[in-house]
């Protein structure tokens, strides 16, 4: 196909040999799945295109492609391709290996047993595929690339299916509200703040508002100046309410992109690059981010706001007081 | 939040400030993110498992910073991943079913959902005698659960 023609030519002999080896191993492990070498190769080339080639304007280097291929969950991909093709043996294997897992995930997420069972049924039908395009059945399995584990992908499919189920019965609810009604997000859905309290009569109202505006502008600017990795860590912690333990899980994989970025910024990589990431490490990353925001915040107030050192301290003091109430960010949408 | 470690008082204030700011920012910018193209299941799963390289993940991380929907999904998937890492699921032992009966399970699901069992979709390797056999134990499982 066109995707294959576009990238196949760019593969080195070594990469092609790797794909051949992967296919041989998969066929040996599952000789009855009837996946052709062409089908397997086409899928891998699509995945290289999607993840590797799309991430950079330049053609991926041979070493990058080879490393990428090494990370593919080949047996999972082989099973998914066989299921997408409707192979009976593969479906049997899939059912044996993953059905109880799917059921547990669905029960964990759904509010009722009926919802859980409905989602399982729907997911099975989606995985097989009921839509026919150009005479061919389109199975959801064909969207699995092998870049992550099949179970990780199945969790995502179940989660989305539950959101769709909820959506179908709550037409008037927004997408964000829906996502908060599935899983643990329900417990953390508190964003809007209450109305502001009374003004402090001891400080001049105009000056106070000026410092508040400068403080908000400086926070916005400081946050905007952070790298996306730092921003995401802060958002996971403060907005999504992920616990340190949960963030540690996200970066547990030694090759995790967030882990790589933060370790490069600290000295721990050289000391213990493959060590386990503990909650205390995540807290240290957060503390470094707070320190950096503070530094940027003060610089912004001094340079852009033209505030003196004493005025910056007033801003900090006001901010500390306002944290007890909700005065500081009440006009965030209009600043 | 959980602890303040070795932070000085100004950094602790900043922790509170940035937390408050981010929650408010997220609340006022939610509608905008609803219209952006979201990450697909495959990308979300690969990112959540930490399987992507920094190069591959860079555009996704940028997206997650701006898109509250995908960020929320990702956070839920991280929780789910951890929940099931603590309680691994054992696969069923491969002892009873015959491979050929899977189509019966699928057809059972199809008839439950679409009210038909004509086998139009799951037509591969179907045999007429399948319909005369007692229902598959797996199919019973699926209905009881």
Tab-separated table of C-alpha atoms in Angstrom:
chain	number	residue	atom	x	y	z
A	1	UNK	CA	0.000	0.000	0.000
A	2	UNK	CA	1.042	3.587	-0.197
A	3	UNK	CA	2.268	3.691	3.391
A	4	UNK	CA	4.442	0.693	2.838
A	5	UNK	CA	5.790	2.003	-0.450
A	6	UNK	CA	6.683	5.277	1.215
A	7	UNK	CA	8.687	3.907	4.113
A	8	UNK	CA	9.764	0.456	3.029
A	9	UNK	CA	12.318	1.948	0.686
A	10	UNK	CA	13.799	3.873	3.564
A	11	UNK	CA	14.444	0.806	5.693
A	12	UNK	CA	17.938	-0.572	5.822
A	13	UNK	CA	18.672	-4.222	5.212
A	14	UNK	CA	19.270	-4.563	8.929
A	15	UNK	CA	15.807	-3.219	9.758
A	16	UNK	CA	14.203	-5.479	7.174
A	17	UNK	CA	16.046	-8.437	8.649
A	18	UNK	CA	14.791	-7.475	12.091
A	19	UNK	CA	11.214	-7.450	10.865
A	20	UNK	CA	11.740	-10.845	9.250
A	21	UNK	CA	13.124	-12.207	12.533
A	22	UNK	CA	10.220	-10.774	14.498
A	23	UNK	CA	7.773	-12.360	12.100
A	24	UNK	CA	9.544	-15.717	12.289
A	25	UNK	CA	9.432	-15.671	16.096
A	26	UNK	CA	5.758	-14.744	16.153
A	27	UNK	CA	4.890	-17.462	13.655
A	28	UNK	CA	6.806	-19.974	15.724
A	29	UNK	CA	4.912	-18.915	18.852
A	30	UNK	CA	1.530	-18.925	17.132
A	31	UNK	CA	1.676	-21.083	14.011
A	32	UNK	CA	-2.121	-21.178	13.543
A	33	UNK	CA	-2.811	-17.468	13.405
A	34	UNK	CA	-2.395	-17.259	9.623
A	35	UNK	CA	-0.932	-13.751	9.630
A	36	UNK	CA	1.020	-13.152	6.452
A	37	UNK	CA	4.454	-11.580	6.455
A	38	UNK	CA	3.121	-8.821	4.253
A	39	UNK	CA	0.328	-7.998	6.703
A	40	UNK	CA	2.788	-7.948	9.617
A	41	UNK	CA	5.254	-5.763	7.766
A	42	UNK	CA	2.586	-3.331	6.577
A	43	UNK	CA	1.407	-2.867	10.143
A	44	UNK	CA	4.931	-2.176	11.404
A	45	UNK	CA	5.601	0.314	8.643
A	46	UNK	CA	2.397	2.149	9.496
A	47	UNK	CA	3.516	2.289	13.119
A	48	UNK	CA	6.966	3.587	12.187
A	49	UNK	CA	5.258	6.259	10.122
A	50	UNK	CA	2.843	7.195	12.882
A	51	UNK	CA	5.253	7.424	15.786
A	52	UNK	CA	8.773	7.745	14.493
A	53	UNK	CA	8.595	9.465	11.129
A	54	UNK	CA	5.875	11.889	12.234
A	55	UNK	CA	7.869	13.020	15.270
A	56	UNK	CA	10.638	14.540	13.185
A	57	UNK	CA	10.955	16.342	9.874
A	58	UNK	CA	13.945	14.197	9.009
A	59	UNK	CA	13.921	10.551	8.048
A	60	UNK	CA	14.456	8.405	11.141
A	61	UNK	CA	17.971	7.014	11.447
A	62	UNK	CA	18.469	3.294	11.015
A	63	UNK	CA	19.517	2.897	14.642
A	64	UNK	CA	16.322	4.639	15.767
A	65	UNK	CA	14.195	2.359	13.607
A	66	UNK	CA	15.938	-0.720	14.962
A	67	UNK	CA	15.503	0.429	18.542
A	68	UNK	CA	11.872	1.209	17.786
A	69	UNK	CA	11.336	-2.292	16.379
A	70	UNK	CA	12.928	-3.850	19.456
A	71	UNK	CA	10.312	-2.129	21.619
A	72	UNK	CA	7.321	-3.392	19.642
A	73	UNK	CA	5.120	-5.875	21.520
A	74	UNK	CA	5.380	-8.287	18.623
A	75	UNK	CA	3.344	-11.178	20.016
A	76	UNK	CA	0.531	-8.859	21.064
A	77	UNK	CA	0.568	-7.275	17.632
A	78	UNK	CA	0.549	-10.690	15.970
A	79	UNK	CA	-2.493	-11.718	18.007
A	80	UNK	CA	-4.284	-8.458	17.220
A	81	UNK	CA	-3.609	-8.785	13.500
A	82	UNK	CA	-4.889	-12.353	13.499
A	83	UNK	CA	-8.033	-11.313	15.383
A	84	UNK	CA	-8.546	-8.412	12.982
A	85	UNK	CA	-8.396	-10.952	10.174
A	86	UNK	CA	-11.050	-13.044	11.925
A	87	UNK	CA	-8.836	-16.008	12.717
A	88	UNK	CA	-10.754	-18.410	14.989
A	89	UNK	CA	-7.725	-19.708	16.849
A	90	UNK	CA	-6.561	-16.169	17.565
A	91	UNK	CA	-9.985	-15.181	18.876
A	92	UNK	CA	-9.961	-18.199	21.139
A	93	UNK	CA	-6.534	-17.240	22.457
A	94	UNK	CA	-7.633	-13.677	22.926
A	95	UNK	CA	-10.720	-14.767	24.827
A	96	UNK	CA	-8.669	-17.062	27.062
A	97	UNK	CA	-5.927	-14.567	27.744
A	98	UNK	CA	-7.814	-11.312	28.064
A	99	UNK	CA	-11.524	-11.748	28.694
A	100	UNK	CA	-11.295	-11.986	32.473
A	101	UNK	CA	-9.018	-8.952	32.452
A	102	UNK	CA	-11.506	-6.972	30.354
A	103	UNK	CA	-14.280	-7.955	32.716
A	104	UNK	CA	-12.351	-6.835	35.770
A	105	UNK	CA	-11.426	-3.509	34.198
A	106	UNK	CA	-15.041	-2.909	33.159
A	107	UNK	CA	-16.328	-3.767	36.637
A	108	UNK	CA	-13.721	-1.537	38.217
A	109	UNK	CA	-14.844	1.424	36.111
A	110	UNK	CA	-18.571	0.924	35.673
A	111	UNK	CA	-21.178	1.931	38.200
A	112	UNK	CA	-23.304	-1.159	37.746
A	113	UNK	CA	-22.839	-4.758	36.726
A	114	UNK	CA	-25.259	-4.169	33.850
A	115	UNK	CA	-23.107	-1.320	32.531
A	116	UNK	CA	-19.982	-3.443	32.868
A	117	UNK	CA	-21.502	-6.316	30.920
A	118	UNK	CA	-22.887	-3.996	28.268
A	119	UNK	CA	-19.466	-2.481	27.778
A	120	UNK	CA	-17.809	-5.882	27.497
A	121	UNK	CA	-20.312	-6.939	24.858
A	122	UNK	CA	-19.912	-3.693	22.953
A	123	UNK	CA	-16.129	-3.892	23.055
A	124	UNK	CA	-16.143	-7.462	21.740
A	125	UNK	CA	-18.354	-6.436	18.848
A	126	UNK	CA	-16.176	-3.386	18.137
A	127	UNK	CA	-13.052	-5.516	18.289
A	128	UNK	CA	-14.494	-7.899	15.740
A	129	UNK	CA	-15.918	-5.083	13.663
A	130	UNK	CA	-19.376	-4.627	12.203
A	131	UNK	CA	-18.570	-1.890	9.724
A	132	UNK	CA	-17.705	-2.983	6.215
A	133	UNK	CA	-15.617	-0.691	4.024
A	134	UNK	CA	-14.858	-1.642	0.401
A	135	UNK	CA	-16.103	-5.140	1.082
A	136	UNK	CA	-13.813	-5.605	4.095
A	137	UNK	CA	-14.819	-5.755	7.721
A	138	UNK	CA	-13.099	-3.070	9.811
A	139	UNK	CA	-11.945	-4.437	13.146
A	140	UNK	CA	-10.879	-2.159	15.982
A	141	UNK	CA	-7.906	-4.455	16.425
A	142	UNK	CA	-6.467	-2.940	13.274
A	143	UNK	CA	-5.846	0.308	15.196
A	144	UNK	CA	-3.561	-1.431	17.696
A	145	UNK	CA	0.067	-0.864	16.752
A	146	UNK	CA	2.075	-2.895	19.248
A	147	UNK	CA	3.740	0.279	20.554
A	148	UNK	CA	2.247	-0.392	23.985
A	149	UNK	CA	0.954	-3.612	25.496
A	150	UNK	CA	-2.313	-5.067	24.244
A	151	UNK	CA	-3.755	-4.905	27.771
A	152	UNK	CA	-2.873	-1.234	28.068
A	153	UNK	CA	-4.658	-0.617	24.794
A	154	UNK	CA	-7.663	-2.684	25.910
A	155	UNK	CA	-7.929	-0.610	29.095
A	156	UNK	CA	-8.143	2.503	26.948
A	157	UNK	CA	-10.769	0.945	24.684
A	158	UNK	CA	-12.886	-0.051	27.692
A	159	UNK	CA	-12.558	3.387	29.237
A	160	UNK	CA	-13.704	5.140	26.059
A	161	UNK	CA	-16.504	2.665	25.585
A	162	UNK	CA	-17.806	3.443	29.077
A	163	UNK	CA	-17.674	7.164	28.357
A	164	UNK	CA	-19.664	6.550	25.163
A	165	UNK	CA	-22.180	4.470	27.084
A	166	UNK	CA	-22.600	7.198	29.661
A	167	UNK	CA	-22.829	9.815	26.944
A	168	UNK	CA	-25.598	7.941	25.166
A	169	UNK	CA	-27.745	8.138	28.270
A	170	UNK	CA	-26.819	11.736	29.213
A	171	UNK	CA	-27.164	13.802	26.048
A	172	UNK	CA	-27.072	17.117	27.810
A	173	UNK	CA	-23.832	16.529	29.714
A	174	UNK	CA	-20.570	17.994	28.414
A	175	UNK	CA	-17.644	15.792	27.485
A	176	UNK	CA	-15.581	16.914	30.449
A	177	UNK	CA	-18.379	16.247	32.888
A	178	UNK	CA	-18.722	12.805	31.387
A	179	UNK	CA	-15.108	11.910	31.904
A	180	UNK	CA	-15.409	12.899	35.528
A	181	UNK	CA	-18.239	10.426	35.978
A	182	UNK	CA	-16.161	7.468	34.901
A	183	UNK	CA	-13.578	6.005	37.249
A	184	UNK	CA	-11.888	7.832	40.078
A	185	UNK	CA	-12.238	11.232	38.459
A	186	UNK	CA	-15.616	11.422	40.172
A	187	UNK	CA	-13.899	11.989	43.471
A	188	UNK	CA	-11.751	14.832	42.213
A	189	UNK	CA	-14.139	16.910	40.145
A	190	UNK	CA	-13.859	20.191	42.004
A	191	UNK	CA	-12.581	23.000	39.855
A	192	UNK	CA	-14.681	26.103	40.275
A	193	UNK	CA	-13.913	28.239	43.264
A	194	UNK	CA	-16.422	29.951	45.506
A	195	UNK	CA	-17.170	33.661	45.285
A	196	UNK	CA	-14.551	36.003	46.811
A	197	UNK	CA	-14.819	37.192	50.396
A	198	UNK	CA	-14.640	40.731	51.802
A	199	UNK	CA	-11.882	43.258	51.097
A	200	UNK	CA	-9.130	44.089	53.531
A	201	UNK	CA	-9.817	47.641	54.609
A	202	UNK	CA	-6.299	48.142	55.917
A	203	UNK	CA	-4.762	48.157	52.466
A	204	UNK	CA	-5.674	50.562	49.808
A	205	UNK	CA	-8.050	48.859	47.415
A	206	UNK	CA	-6.496	50.177	44.232
A	207	UNK	CA	-2.957	49.260	45.189
A	208	UNK	CA	-4.086	45.857	46.295
A	209	UNK	CA	-5.820	45.178	43.002
A	210	UNK	CA	-2.753	46.345	41.127
A	211	UNK	CA	-0.555	43.910	43.012
A	212	UNK	CA	-3.068	41.143	42.489
A	213	UNK	CA	-3.169	41.714	38.758
A	214	UNK	CA	0.610	41.796	38.610
A	215	UNK	CA	0.748	38.580	40.634
A	216	UNK	CA	-1.662	36.743	38.345
A	217	UNK	CA	0.110	38.000	35.227
A	218	UNK	CA	3.455	36.912	36.663
A	219	UNK	CA	2.133	33.441	37.552
A	220	UNK	CA	0.711	33.051	34.068
A	221	UNK	CA	3.965	34.143	32.506
A	222	UNK	CA	6.062	31.931	34.788
A	223	UNK	CA	3.964	28.883	34.019
A	224	UNK	CA	4.032	29.621	30.294
A	225	UNK	CA	7.845	29.772	30.452
A	226	UNK	CA	8.154	26.239	31.807
A	227	UNK	CA	8.965	23.308	29.583
A	228	UNK	CA	5.944	21.171	28.639
A	229	UNK	CA	7.293	18.283	30.750
A	230	UNK	CA	7.219	20.455	33.875
A	231	UNK	CA	3.810	21.833	32.979
A	232	UNK	CA	2.375	18.357	32.573
A	233	UNK	CA	3.824	17.183	35.888
A	234	UNK	CA	2.245	20.160	37.668
A	235	UNK	CA	-1.075	19.649	35.890
A	236	UNK	CA	-1.155	15.944	36.734
A	237	UNK	CA	-0.482	16.731	40.378
A	238	UNK	CA	-2.635	19.813	40.937
A	239	UNK	CA	-5.472	19.495	38.420
A	240	UNK	CA	-5.855	15.761	37.863
A	241	UNK	CA	-4.976	15.083	41.512
A	242	UNK	CA	-2.664	12.213	40.668
A	243	UNK	CA	-0.869	10.999	43.764
A	244	UNK	CA	2.916	10.885	43.887
A	245	UNK	CA	2.659	7.105	43.754
A	246	UNK	CA	0.562	7.280	40.586
A	247	UNK	CA	2.986	9.647	38.889
A	248	UNK	CA	5.822	7.342	39.929
A	249	UNK	CA	3.967	4.545	38.153
A	250	UNK	CA	3.808	6.633	34.965
A	251	UNK	CA	7.593	7.022	34.975
A	252	UNK	CA	8.371	3.526	36.219
A	253	UNK	CA	9.498	2.449	32.766
A	254	UNK	CA	13.186	3.281	32.436
A	255	UNK	CA	12.611	4.726	28.971
A	256	UNK	CA	9.678	6.914	30.014
A	257	UNK	CA	9.916	10.300	28.269
A	258	UNK	CA	8.943	12.268	31.378
A	259	UNK	CA	11.493	10.369	33.445
A	260	UNK	CA	14.207	10.939	30.870
A	261	UNK	CA	13.561	14.670	30.794
A	262	UNK	CA	13.525	15.157	34.561
A	263	UNK	CA	16.524	12.932	35.153
A	264	UNK	CA	18.487	14.853	32.580
A	265	UNK	CA	17.662	18.036	34.470
A	266	UNK	CA	18.864	16.553	37.726
A	267	UNK	CA	22.002	14.597	38.543
A	268	UNK	CA	20.301	11.369	39.489
A	269	UNK	CA	20.602	9.784	36.060
A	270	UNK	CA	24.347	9.405	36.340
A	271	UNK	CA	24.073	8.137	39.857
A	272	UNK	CA	21.361	5.593	39.278
A	273	UNK	CA	19.856	5.788	35.789
A	274	UNK	CA	17.878	2.563	35.993
A	275	UNK	CA	16.854	2.849	39.631
A	276	UNK	CA	13.297	2.684	40.804
A	277	UNK	CA	11.526	6.023	40.938
A	278	UNK	CA	10.132	6.612	44.409
A	279	UNK	CA	7.480	9.058	45.490
A	280	UNK	CA	10.184	11.188	47.099
A	281	UNK	CA	11.810	11.565	43.680
A	282	UNK	CA	8.568	12.856	42.194
A	283	UNK	CA	8.273	15.286	45.115
A	284	UNK	CA	11.788	16.519	44.387
A	285	UNK	CA	10.866	17.079	40.736
A	286	UNK	CA	7.823	19.055	41.871
A	287	UNK	CA	9.894	21.081	44.330
A	288	UNK	CA	12.335	21.965	41.574
A	289	UNK	CA	9.417	23.083	39.445
A	290	UNK	CA	8.047	25.265	42.262
A	291	UNK	CA	11.477	26.790	42.764
A	292	UNK	CA	11.705	27.501	39.048
A	293	UNK	CA	8.219	29.028	38.926
A	294	UNK	CA	9.136	31.190	41.921
A	295	UNK	CA	12.294	32.384	40.199
A	296	UNK	CA	10.431	33.181	36.969
A	297	UNK	CA	7.604	34.778	38.933
A	298	UNK	CA	9.910	37.167	40.754
A	299	UNK	CA	11.800	37.994	37.564
A	300	UNK	CA	8.532	38.728	35.764
A	301	UNK	CA	7.324	41.054	38.537
A	302	UNK	CA	10.644	42.878	38.524
A	303	UNK	CA	11.185	43.115	34.782
A	304	UNK	CA	7.715	43.386	33.285
A	305	UNK	CA	5.776	44.684	36.293
A	306	UNK	CA	8.620	47.061	37.229
A	307	UNK	CA	8.037	46.250	40.882
A	308	UNK	CA	10.619	46.875	43.562
A	309	UNK	CA	11.864	44.148	45.839
A	310	UNK	CA	9.587	45.408	48.589
A	311	UNK	CA	6.599	45.393	46.258
A	312	UNK	CA	7.388	41.837	45.211
A	313	UNK	CA	7.314	40.873	48.868
A	314	UNK	CA	3.915	42.572	49.166
A	315	UNK	CA	2.717	40.479	46.210
A	316	UNK	CA	3.952	37.309	47.903
A	317	UNK	CA	2.350	38.340	51.153
A	318	UNK	CA	-0.945	39.149	49.435
A	319	UNK	CA	-0.813	35.872	47.577
A	320	UNK	CA	-0.280	34.006	50.835
A	321	UNK	CA	-3.276	35.727	52.379
A	322	UNK	CA	-5.406	35.156	49.302
A	323	UNK	CA	-4.670	31.455	49.321
A	324	UNK	CA	-6.936	31.223	52.349
A	325	UNK	CA	-9.739	32.786	50.284
A	326	UNK	CA	-10.317	32.960	46.557
A	327	UNK	CA	-9.546	36.553	45.762
A	328	UNK	CA	-6.459	36.180	43.658
A	329	UNK	CA	-7.718	34.248	40.657
A	330	UNK	CA	-11.332	35.283	40.665
A	331	UNK	CA	-10.868	37.285	37.476
A	332	UNK	CA	-8.583	34.811	35.763
A	333	UNK	CA	-10.824	34.382	32.740
A	334	UNK	CA	-10.792	38.127	32.085
A	335	UNK	CA	-7.158	38.992	32.844
B	1	UNK	CA	-1.224	18.260	48.903
B	2	UNK	CA	0.871	15.441	50.233
B	3	UNK	CA	4.035	17.046	51.629
B	4	UNK	CA	6.291	19.959	51.236
B	5	UNK	CA	9.615	18.166	51.536
B	6	UNK	CA	12.487	20.587	51.912
B	7	UNK	CA	10.760	23.619	50.392
B	8	UNK	CA	11.251	27.034	51.922
B	9	UNK	CA	8.205	29.086	52.828
B	10	UNK	CA	8.140	31.040	49.556
B	11	UNK	CA	8.303	27.844	47.531
B	12	UNK	CA	5.518	26.443	49.670
B	13	UNK	CA	3.474	29.556	48.929
B	14	UNK	CA	4.262	29.088	45.263
B	15	UNK	CA	3.050	25.496	45.478
B	16	UNK	CA	-0.290	26.750	46.745
B	17	UNK	CA	-0.394	29.561	44.207
B	18	UNK	CA	0.445	27.444	41.199
B	19	UNK	CA	-2.001	24.765	42.300
B	20	UNK	CA	-4.800	27.287	42.633
B	21	UNK	CA	-3.857	28.967	39.377
B	22	UNK	CA	-3.797	25.700	37.432
B	23	UNK	CA	-7.177	24.583	38.741
B	24	UNK	CA	-8.741	27.908	37.825
B	25	UNK	CA	-6.996	27.959	34.458
B	26	UNK	CA	-8.230	24.471	33.720
B	27	UNK	CA	-11.770	25.414	34.699
B	28	UNK	CA	-11.934	28.436	32.394
B	29	UNK	CA	-10.225	26.803	29.398
B	30	UNK	CA	-12.157	23.540	29.333
B	31	UNK	CA	-14.511	24.345	26.486
B	32	UNK	CA	-11.656	25.212	24.153
B	33	UNK	CA	-10.059	21.799	24.533
B	34	UNK	CA	-13.278	19.973	23.654
B	35	UNK	CA	-12.877	20.941	19.995
B	36	UNK	CA	-9.287	19.845	19.479
B	37	UNK	CA	-8.465	16.487	17.902
B	38	UNK	CA	-7.842	14.039	20.704
B	39	UNK	CA	-5.145	11.391	21.081
B	40	UNK	CA	-6.188	7.943	19.875
B	41	UNK	CA	-6.362	4.826	22.054
B	42	UNK	CA	-3.071	3.487	20.774
B	43	UNK	CA	-1.148	6.671	21.567
B	44	UNK	CA	-2.776	7.091	24.970
B	45	UNK	CA	-1.979	3.515	25.946
B	46	UNK	CA	1.621	3.702	24.738
B	47	UNK	CA	2.173	7.005	26.557
B	48	UNK	CA	0.603	5.784	29.783
B	49	UNK	CA	2.881	2.774	29.801
B	50	UNK	CA	5.917	5.002	29.293
B	51	UNK	CA	6.811	3.187	26.110
B	52	UNK	CA	7.410	6.183	23.880
B	53	UNK	CA	10.747	7.841	23.285
B	54	UNK	CA	11.143	11.509	24.147
B	55	UNK	CA	11.007	12.380	20.475
B	56	UNK	CA	7.747	10.499	19.950
B	57	UNK	CA	6.219	11.788	23.170
B	58	UNK	CA	7.024	15.462	22.677
B	59	UNK	CA	3.938	16.339	20.569
B	60	UNK	CA	1.742	14.280	22.889
B	61	UNK	CA	3.037	16.036	25.998
B	62	UNK	CA	2.295	19.397	24.373
B	63	UNK	CA	-1.186	18.177	23.556
B	64	UNK	CA	-1.771	16.938	27.104
B	65	UNK	CA	-0.781	20.318	28.527
B	66	UNK	CA	-3.489	22.014	26.446
B	67	UNK	CA	-6.191	19.356	26.240
B	68	UNK	CA	-7.971	18.765	29.533
B	69	UNK	CA	-9.959	15.878	28.084
B	70	UNK	CA	-6.950	13.813	26.992
B	71	UNK	CA	-5.087	14.726	30.177
B	72	UNK	CA	-7.992	13.532	32.255
B	73	UNK	CA	-8.227	10.284	30.279
B	74	UNK	CA	-4.492	9.783	30.725
B	75	UNK	CA	-4.743	10.356	34.474
B	76	UNK	CA	-7.588	7.839	34.702
B	77	UNK	CA	-5.567	5.307	32.710
B	78	UNK	CA	-2.575	5.798	35.008
B	79	UNK	CA	-4.801	5.098	38.033
B	80	UNK	CA	-6.237	2.078	36.296
B	81	UNK	CA	-2.792	0.806	35.356
B	82	UNK	CA	-1.647	1.098	38.954
B	83	UNK	CA	-4.807	-0.486	40.317
B	84	UNK	CA	-4.310	-3.538	38.144
B	85	UNK	CA	-0.570	-3.663	38.689
B	86	UNK	CA	-1.342	-4.153	42.376
B	87	UNK	CA	-3.887	-6.860	41.544
B	88	UNK	CA	-2.657	-8.827	38.550
B	89	UNK	CA	-5.302	-10.732	36.637
B	90	UNK	CA	-4.628	-14.364	35.919
B	91	UNK	CA	-5.609	-15.471	32.443
B	92	UNK	CA	-8.091	-18.242	32.155
B	93	UNK	CA	-6.564	-21.674	31.914
B	94	UNK	CA	-6.851	-23.022	28.416
B	95	UNK	CA	-8.653	-26.176	29.230
B	96	UNK	CA	-12.224	-26.390	28.062
B	97	UNK	CA	-13.299	-24.507	24.970
B	98	UNK	CA	-12.600	-25.419	21.433
B	99	UNK	CA	-11.406	-22.651	19.165
B	100	UNK	CA	-14.288	-23.124	16.775
B	101	UNK	CA	-16.771	-22.091	19.462
B	102	UNK	CA	-15.569	-18.517	19.619
B	103	UNK	CA	-17.756	-17.646	16.686
B	104	UNK	CA	-20.723	-18.863	18.708
B	105	UNK	CA	-19.769	-16.458	21.495
B	106	UNK	CA	-19.458	-13.601	19.040
B	107	UNK	CA	-22.742	-14.440	17.403
B	108	UNK	CA	-24.394	-14.550	20.801
B	109	UNK	CA	-23.129	-11.054	21.518
B	110	UNK	CA	-24.277	-9.842	18.138
B	111	UNK	CA	-27.785	-11.136	18.661
B	112	UNK	CA	-27.930	-9.577	22.127
B	113	UNK	CA	-26.859	-6.195	20.865
B	114	UNK	CA	-28.450	-6.019	17.434
B	115	UNK	CA	-31.289	-8.463	17.869
B	116	UNK	CA	-30.119	-10.717	15.054
B	117	UNK	CA	-28.240	-13.942	14.880
B	118	UNK	CA	-28.158	-14.469	11.157
B	119	UNK	CA	-24.374	-14.736	11.166
B	120	UNK	CA	-24.007	-12.100	8.497
B	121	UNK	CA	-21.066	-10.544	10.237
B	122	UNK	CA	-19.353	-13.497	11.827
B	123	UNK	CA	-19.647	-15.584	8.742
B	124	UNK	CA	-16.133	-16.958	8.570
B	125	UNK	CA	-15.691	-20.682	9.183
B	126	UNK	CA	-19.262	-20.957	10.363
B	127	UNK	CA	-20.970	-24.300	10.222
B	128	UNK	CA	-24.682	-24.862	10.250
B	129	UNK	CA	-24.406	-27.503	12.925
B	130	UNK	CA	-23.049	-24.911	15.333
B	131	UNK	CA	-26.577	-23.674	15.855
B	132	UNK	CA	-27.746	-27.115	16.932
B	133	UNK	CA	-25.040	-27.558	19.565
B	134	UNK	CA	-25.680	-26.702	23.193
B	135	UNK	CA	-24.665	-23.173	23.975
B	136	UNK	CA	-21.003	-22.618	24.739
B	137	UNK	CA	-20.054	-22.362	28.434
B	138	UNK	CA	-18.186	-19.139	27.708
B	139	UNK	CA	-21.296	-17.646	26.224
B	140	UNK	CA	-23.166	-18.500	29.399
B	141	UNK	CA	-20.451	-16.838	31.416
B	142	UNK	CA	-20.711	-13.708	29.426
B	143	UNK	CA	-24.443	-13.472	29.912
B	144	UNK	CA	-24.381	-14.144	33.597
B	145	UNK	CA	-21.788	-11.484	34.358
